């Protein structure tokens, strides 16, 4: 056990580096690192199971700094404990371009950072996914291989954000006993004291959600240690409200919002160092403290080596499967399974909704992929995500693979990120397409981090019918396509659905949205093709009968309309080709010659999609004809809606003919 003197010096090293880093960068947030330095020192020196030499050791405890603005605390910890990624030079390059120490922690930049944080509340919600993944993987592989905690530092801002409600409710319901939240209860945010805007009793709130919660003095290392030790034996998640002083040590700014988000300034910084009895220059760490921190970073080595021995001693099958799961490889049988399903679909030619086709795909692939952790935000019967034999996860049994997320779209999407980052699972989450709005901030982080997750978003247009404009997405496809690294597929039939799923399941560098219909669609892909035609984002589905006058581009349910329009145009002697565009943005990423070949040079270009035009001009040009939506939808039977909004083969024919004759 560390003495009080040693504890203070360890914690002050974190404070000093954080102050110096922010000062040199001329921007950043010193207040949280200075306030939480004691709590972080206790956690890292006494409890956290980690080995700085191996940041990705699978059975390490996870540490999430949900309040990402306090990033200097994390960088100081990583540096002092000896992570290779965060050298002293990197600490000095805090917030500079291409440094390992960006403004907010980015897991894809800095080994040792578990998840990207900064948008308040999401770190906590992501950690819930990590803690859930830990329990699920432990239920499958045993605690010899999977036995770790997830610790979170969360701030007032994290707990004020609505997402925290979804996250703590889910964690409490599932009794995620390995989840421990250290709440930086400093009573200060940017505008000033918390009392300006918040009077929630957080302890009571967490208790109401099924957690254990208590208060401690965050500057009393023994009290913090005792609380964490207790938390580790709890049968449910635990929140420890650590009463701290923001900017602890700063003579004038401590305890005020002035310490939150700007450099202390030379005078205040010197005053803080004096008050903390820290006699060293900028970025200077005395050797005894440096080696004490190094020793903390090496403390977990033996545990890691023992774990490696246990893995090596596990039966070959278990080991292979465990490793495969963690690296995110898919079984070789996946390709042939999808091909066989495509063959069967072509033979049977079912007229089914793509959400139903998606269910058929799941029935075929889930038995092969025990890593699929599928769930829905309380729309299971509409999303068709639960396969016949799927068992639900619950607090008493984590061996299931189906997650009832409750009506918590944002919480679901954030937890999915945590599940994916934890490793061992491919999370699939479902709701209505229109509610991507509710999940969007976590989908954005998924795209930024490049997590492999799949969103099954059904009811993808006015084609959902009677539920009306509140439920009918019109701008969502465009909005999701605009998000870098987000892949959106809107398959036109059951075969395209199988292909889109195949691409989603094998994607390793980011998230995929499957936009699926409620209404039935005919099978349009009649010819067996071994290759995945959706892989380029677009392809010619139906050639013109002669030199084409028009090309009809469409996605999803509107490809059927394009094919019908093609036939009607042919009767009028106008040759048209149909290009199916299951993924517009994937198509626009293809080399120019590939795009040109698919777009072709027919003089009239038409796009048909029951959504807004935004984005289609890249294919059809400013002068292209767009048949789609320009307003919100309406409530009514879907066929009436298509007729009312003019998204019909007749309308396509009329406009192409007018252009042709004009
Ligand atoms: C979703 C979101 N909204 C707003 C912000 C901007 N922001 C950063 S920190 C902060 C609040 C700071 O208060 P607190 O969480 O108590 O942190 P402390 O002042 O204790 O460091 C805000 C509003 C953000 N990062 N994320």
PDB file of C-alpha atoms in Angstrom, residues 283-447:
ATOM      1  CA  UNK A 283       7.393  18.363 -17.811  1.00  0.00           C
ATOM      2  CA  UNK A 284       9.967  17.355 -15.218  1.00  0.00           C
ATOM      3  CA  UNK A 285       9.246  14.194 -13.220  1.00  0.00           C
ATOM      4  CA  UNK A 286      11.697  13.240 -10.477  1.00  0.00           C
ATOM      5  CA  UNK A 287      13.214   9.797 -10.963  1.00  0.00           C
ATOM      6  CA  UNK A 288      11.734   8.205  -7.855  1.00  0.00           C
ATOM      7  CA  UNK A 289       8.220   9.159  -8.928  1.00  0.00           C
ATOM      8  CA  UNK A 290       8.892   8.200 -12.536  1.00  0.00           C
ATOM      9  CA  UNK A 291      10.032   4.748 -11.442  1.00  0.00           C
ATOM     10  CA  UNK A 292       7.131   4.334  -9.026  1.00  0.00           C
ATOM     11  CA  UNK A 293       4.717   5.031 -11.881  1.00  0.00           C
ATOM     12  CA  UNK A 294       6.667   2.685 -14.161  1.00  0.00           C
ATOM     13  CA  UNK A 295       6.342  -0.052 -11.583  1.00  0.00           C
ATOM     14  CA  UNK A 296       2.582   0.517 -11.548  1.00  0.00           C
ATOM     15  CA  UNK A 297       2.596   0.090 -15.341  1.00  0.00           C
ATOM     16  CA  UNK A 298       4.393  -3.246 -14.959  1.00  0.00           C
ATOM     17  CA  UNK A 299       2.282  -4.482 -12.071  1.00  0.00           C
ATOM     18  CA  UNK A 300      -0.026  -6.448 -14.365  1.00  0.00           C
ATOM     19  CA  UNK A 301       2.661  -8.266 -16.285  1.00  0.00           C
ATOM     20  CA  UNK A 302       2.473 -11.428 -14.185  1.00  0.00           C
ATOM     21  CA  UNK A 303      -1.310 -11.515 -14.504  1.00  0.00           C
ATOM     22  CA  UNK A 304      -0.992 -11.148 -18.252  1.00  0.00           C
ATOM     23  CA  UNK A 305       1.570 -13.922 -18.488  1.00  0.00           C
ATOM     24  CA  UNK A 306      -0.590 -16.206 -16.384  1.00  0.00           C
ATOM     25  CA  UNK A 307      -3.523 -15.432 -18.628  1.00  0.00           C
ATOM     26  CA  UNK A 308      -1.422 -16.241 -21.685  1.00  0.00           C
ATOM     27  CA  UNK A 309      -0.481 -19.563 -20.135  1.00  0.00           C
ATOM     28  CA  UNK A 310      -4.138 -20.304 -19.480  1.00  0.00           C
ATOM     29  CA  UNK A 311      -5.004 -19.492 -23.085  1.00  0.00           C
ATOM     30  CA  UNK A 312      -2.158 -21.672 -24.326  1.00  0.00           C
ATOM     31  CA  UNK A 313      -3.407 -24.523 -22.164  1.00  0.00           C
ATOM     32  CA  UNK A 314      -6.984 -24.235 -23.430  1.00  0.00           C
ATOM     33  CA  UNK A 315      -8.184 -26.856 -25.935  1.00  0.00           C
ATOM     34  CA  UNK A 316      -7.117 -26.057 -29.487  1.00  0.00           C
ATOM     35  CA  UNK A 317     -10.694 -25.468 -30.663  1.00  0.00           C
ATOM     36  CA  UNK A 318     -11.439 -23.027 -27.881  1.00  0.00           C
ATOM     37  CA  UNK A 319      -8.203 -21.176 -28.487  1.00  0.00           C
ATOM     38  CA  UNK A 320      -8.707 -20.940 -32.241  1.00  0.00           C
ATOM     39  CA  UNK A 321     -12.265 -19.762 -31.827  1.00  0.00           C
ATOM     40  CA  UNK A 322     -11.349 -17.246 -29.127  1.00  0.00           C
ATOM     41  CA  UNK A 323      -8.544 -15.774 -31.195  1.00  0.00           C
ATOM     42  CA  UNK A 324     -10.630 -15.716 -34.363  1.00  0.00           C
ATOM     43  CA  UNK A 325     -13.383 -13.924 -32.517  1.00  0.00           C
ATOM     44  CA  UNK A 326     -11.044 -11.331 -31.064  1.00  0.00           C
ATOM     45  CA  UNK A 327      -9.420 -10.471 -34.380  1.00  0.00           C
ATOM     46  CA  UNK A 328     -12.831 -10.307 -36.043  1.00  0.00           C
ATOM     47  CA  UNK A 329     -12.223 -12.948 -38.724  1.00  0.00           C
ATOM     48  CA  UNK A 330     -15.355 -14.606 -40.083  1.00  0.00           C
ATOM     49  CA  UNK A 331     -15.560 -18.374 -40.617  1.00  0.00           C
ATOM     50  CA  UNK A 332     -14.728 -19.572 -44.129  1.00  0.00           C
ATOM     51  CA  UNK A 333     -18.167 -21.118 -44.452  1.00  0.00           C
ATOM     52  CA  UNK A 334     -19.792 -17.688 -44.565  1.00  0.00           C
ATOM     53  CA  UNK A 335     -19.190 -17.118 -48.301  1.00  0.00           C
ATOM     54  CA  UNK A 336     -20.586 -20.497 -49.417  1.00  0.00           C
ATOM     55  CA  UNK A 337     -23.549 -20.099 -47.054  1.00  0.00           C
ATOM     56  CA  UNK A 338     -24.479 -16.762 -48.606  1.00  0.00           C
ATOM     57  CA  UNK A 339     -24.018 -18.197 -52.117  1.00  0.00           C
ATOM     58  CA  UNK A 340     -26.266 -21.136 -51.297  1.00  0.00           C
ATOM     59  CA  UNK A 341     -28.899 -18.805 -49.895  1.00  0.00           C
ATOM     60  CA  UNK A 342     -28.769 -16.632 -53.023  1.00  0.00           C
ATOM     61  CA  UNK A 343     -29.261 -19.740 -55.144  1.00  0.00           C
ATOM     62  CA  UNK A 344     -32.245 -20.800 -53.086  1.00  0.00           C
ATOM     63  CA  UNK A 345     -33.797 -17.338 -53.249  1.00  0.00           C
ATOM     64  CA  UNK A 346     -33.400 -17.209 -57.017  1.00  0.00           C
ATOM     65  CA  UNK A 347     -34.977 -20.635 -57.330  1.00  0.00           C
ATOM     66  CA  UNK A 348     -37.915 -19.756 -55.115  1.00  0.00           C
ATOM     67  CA  UNK A 349     -38.279 -16.095 -56.204  1.00  0.00           C
ATOM     68  CA  UNK A 350     -40.162 -14.962 -53.116  1.00  0.00           C
ATOM     69  CA  UNK A 351     -41.983 -11.624 -53.014  1.00  0.00           C
ATOM     70  CA  UNK A 352     -41.039 -10.543 -49.526  1.00  0.00           C
ATOM     71  CA  UNK A 353     -40.050  -7.401 -47.672  1.00  0.00           C
ATOM     72  CA  UNK A 354     -36.298  -6.914 -47.381  1.00  0.00           C
ATOM     73  CA  UNK A 355     -36.718  -6.984 -43.597  1.00  0.00           C
ATOM     74  CA  UNK A 356     -38.078 -10.515 -44.078  1.00  0.00           C
ATOM     75  CA  UNK A 357     -35.221 -11.356 -46.442  1.00  0.00           C
ATOM     76  CA  UNK A 358     -32.860 -10.102 -43.761  1.00  0.00           C
ATOM     77  CA  UNK A 359     -34.430 -12.534 -41.320  1.00  0.00           C
ATOM     78  CA  UNK A 360     -33.803 -15.372 -43.783  1.00  0.00           C
ATOM     79  CA  UNK A 361     -30.160 -14.304 -43.996  1.00  0.00           C
ATOM     80  CA  UNK A 362     -29.900 -14.259 -40.212  1.00  0.00           C
ATOM     81  CA  UNK A 363     -31.409 -17.737 -39.940  1.00  0.00           C
ATOM     82  CA  UNK A 364     -28.742 -18.938 -42.356  1.00  0.00           C
ATOM     83  CA  UNK A 365     -25.684 -17.188 -40.905  1.00  0.00           C
ATOM     84  CA  UNK A 366     -26.297 -16.990 -37.164  1.00  0.00           C
ATOM     85  CA  UNK A 367     -25.505 -20.685 -36.593  1.00  0.00           C
ATOM     86  CA  UNK A 368     -22.094 -20.052 -38.172  1.00  0.00           C
ATOM     87  CA  UNK A 369     -21.375 -16.845 -36.316  1.00  0.00           C
ATOM     88  CA  UNK A 370     -21.584 -17.183 -32.541  1.00  0.00           C
ATOM     89  CA  UNK A 371     -20.070 -13.695 -32.400  1.00  0.00           C
ATOM     90  CA  UNK A 372     -23.265 -12.097 -33.626  1.00  0.00           C
ATOM     91  CA  UNK A 373     -24.792 -10.201 -30.719  1.00  0.00           C
ATOM     92  CA  UNK A 374     -28.105  -9.084 -32.129  1.00  0.00           C
ATOM     93  CA  UNK A 375     -30.644  -6.816 -30.544  1.00  0.00           C
ATOM     94  CA  UNK A 376     -33.419  -4.359 -31.098  1.00  0.00           C
ATOM     95  CA  UNK A 377     -34.651  -1.233 -29.374  1.00  0.00           C
ATOM     96  CA  UNK A 378     -38.021  -2.858 -28.633  1.00  0.00           C
ATOM     97  CA  UNK A 379     -39.010  -3.440 -32.232  1.00  0.00           C
ATOM     98  CA  UNK A 380     -38.028  -7.076 -32.532  1.00  0.00           C
ATOM     99  CA  UNK A 381     -41.216  -8.251 -34.311  1.00  0.00           C
ATOM    100  CA  UNK A 382     -40.953  -5.352 -36.785  1.00  0.00           C
ATOM    101  CA  UNK A 383     -37.202  -5.527 -37.359  1.00  0.00           C
ATOM    102  CA  UNK A 384     -37.252  -9.325 -37.794  1.00  0.00           C
ATOM    103  CA  UNK A 385     -33.958  -9.629 -35.987  1.00  0.00           C
ATOM    104  CA  UNK A 386     -34.627 -12.488 -33.623  1.00  0.00           C
ATOM    105  CA  UNK A 387     -33.896 -15.876 -35.114  1.00  0.00           C
ATOM    106  CA  UNK A 388     -35.967 -18.885 -34.074  1.00  0.00           C
ATOM    107  CA  UNK A 389     -33.483 -20.339 -31.606  1.00  0.00           C
ATOM    108  CA  UNK A 390     -32.034 -17.072 -30.297  1.00  0.00           C
ATOM    109  CA  UNK A 391     -31.856 -16.884 -26.517  1.00  0.00           C
ATOM    110  CA  UNK A 392     -32.101 -13.523 -24.806  1.00  0.00           C
ATOM    111  CA  UNK A 393     -29.390 -12.180 -22.533  1.00  0.00           C
ATOM    112  CA  UNK A 394     -30.524 -11.454 -19.000  1.00  0.00           C
ATOM    113  CA  UNK A 395     -29.014 -10.563 -15.647  1.00  0.00           C
ATOM    114  CA  UNK A 396     -28.979 -14.188 -14.529  1.00  0.00           C
ATOM    115  CA  UNK A 397     -27.651 -15.678 -17.746  1.00  0.00           C
ATOM    116  CA  UNK A 398     -25.339 -13.984 -20.213  1.00  0.00           C
ATOM    117  CA  UNK A 399     -24.964 -16.981 -22.500  1.00  0.00           C
ATOM    118  CA  UNK A 400     -27.737 -15.744 -24.812  1.00  0.00           C
ATOM    119  CA  UNK A 401     -27.050 -13.740 -27.930  1.00  0.00           C
ATOM    120  CA  UNK A 402     -30.165 -11.614 -28.233  1.00  0.00           C
ATOM    121  CA  UNK A 403     -30.232  -8.266 -26.488  1.00  0.00           C
ATOM    122  CA  UNK A 404     -33.467  -6.536 -25.630  1.00  0.00           C
ATOM    123  CA  UNK A 405     -32.101  -2.991 -25.507  1.00  0.00           C
ATOM    124  CA  UNK A 406     -35.420  -1.473 -24.521  1.00  0.00           C
ATOM    125  CA  UNK A 407     -36.614   1.749 -26.140  1.00  0.00           C
ATOM    126  CA  UNK A 408     -33.130   3.193 -26.058  1.00  0.00           C
ATOM    127  CA  UNK A 409     -31.828   3.745 -29.591  1.00  0.00           C
ATOM    128  CA  UNK A 410     -28.900   5.933 -28.549  1.00  0.00           C
ATOM    129  CA  UNK A 411     -28.047   3.669 -25.640  1.00  0.00           C
ATOM    130  CA  UNK A 412     -28.174   0.685 -27.988  1.00  0.00           C
ATOM    131  CA  UNK A 413     -25.887   2.250 -30.582  1.00  0.00           C
ATOM    132  CA  UNK A 414     -23.401   3.401 -27.934  1.00  0.00           C
ATOM    133  CA  UNK A 415     -23.422  -0.002 -26.235  1.00  0.00           C
ATOM    134  CA  UNK A 416     -22.841  -1.617 -29.636  1.00  0.00           C
ATOM    135  CA  UNK A 417     -19.670   0.447 -29.960  1.00  0.00           C
ATOM    136  CA  UNK A 418     -18.532  -0.803 -26.575  1.00  0.00           C
ATOM    137  CA  UNK A 419     -19.339  -4.412 -27.470  1.00  0.00           C
ATOM    138  CA  UNK A 420     -17.364  -4.099 -30.695  1.00  0.00           C
ATOM    139  CA  UNK A 421     -14.418  -2.350 -29.023  1.00  0.00           C
ATOM    140  CA  UNK A 422     -14.321  -4.935 -26.281  1.00  0.00           C
ATOM    141  CA  UNK A 423     -13.799  -7.590 -28.903  1.00  0.00           C
ATOM    142  CA  UNK A 424     -15.227 -11.028 -29.488  1.00  0.00           C
ATOM    143  CA  UNK A 425     -18.575  -9.892 -30.882  1.00  0.00           C
ATOM    144  CA  UNK A 426     -20.159  -8.384 -33.924  1.00  0.00           C
ATOM    145  CA  UNK A 427     -23.007  -6.246 -32.612  1.00  0.00           C
ATOM    146  CA  UNK A 428     -26.144  -5.873 -34.679  1.00  0.00           C
ATOM    147  CA  UNK A 429     -28.773  -3.408 -33.511  1.00  0.00           C
ATOM    148  CA  UNK A 430     -32.159  -2.606 -34.939  1.00  0.00           C
ATOM    149  CA  UNK A 431     -34.871   0.015 -34.935  1.00  0.00           C
ATOM    150  CA  UNK A 432     -36.879   1.990 -37.486  1.00  0.00           C
ATOM    151  CA  UNK A 433     -34.786   3.902 -40.023  1.00  0.00           C
ATOM    152  CA  UNK A 434     -36.306   7.218 -38.935  1.00  0.00           C
ATOM    153  CA  UNK A 435     -34.893   6.687 -35.442  1.00  0.00           C
ATOM    154  CA  UNK A 436     -31.345   6.693 -36.706  1.00  0.00           C
ATOM    155  CA  UNK A 437     -31.800  10.301 -35.575  1.00  0.00           C
ATOM    156  CA  UNK A 438     -31.996   9.054 -32.007  1.00  0.00           C
ATOM    157  CA  UNK A 439     -28.971   6.814 -32.428  1.00  0.00           C
ATOM    158  CA  UNK A 440     -26.980   9.120 -34.632  1.00  0.00           C
ATOM    159  CA  UNK A 441     -24.332  10.500 -32.242  1.00  0.00           C
ATOM    160  CA  UNK A 442     -23.174   6.961 -31.482  1.00  0.00           C
ATOM    161  CA  UNK A 443     -23.366   5.995 -35.147  1.00  0.00           C
ATOM    162  CA  UNK A 444     -21.115   8.951 -35.840  1.00  0.00           C
ATOM    163  CA  UNK A 445     -18.591   7.752 -33.275  1.00  0.00           C
ATOM    164  CA  UNK A 446     -18.777   4.270 -34.800  1.00  0.00           C
ATOM    165  CA  UNK A 447     -17.903   5.748 -38.180  1.00  0.00           C
TER     166      UNK A 447
END
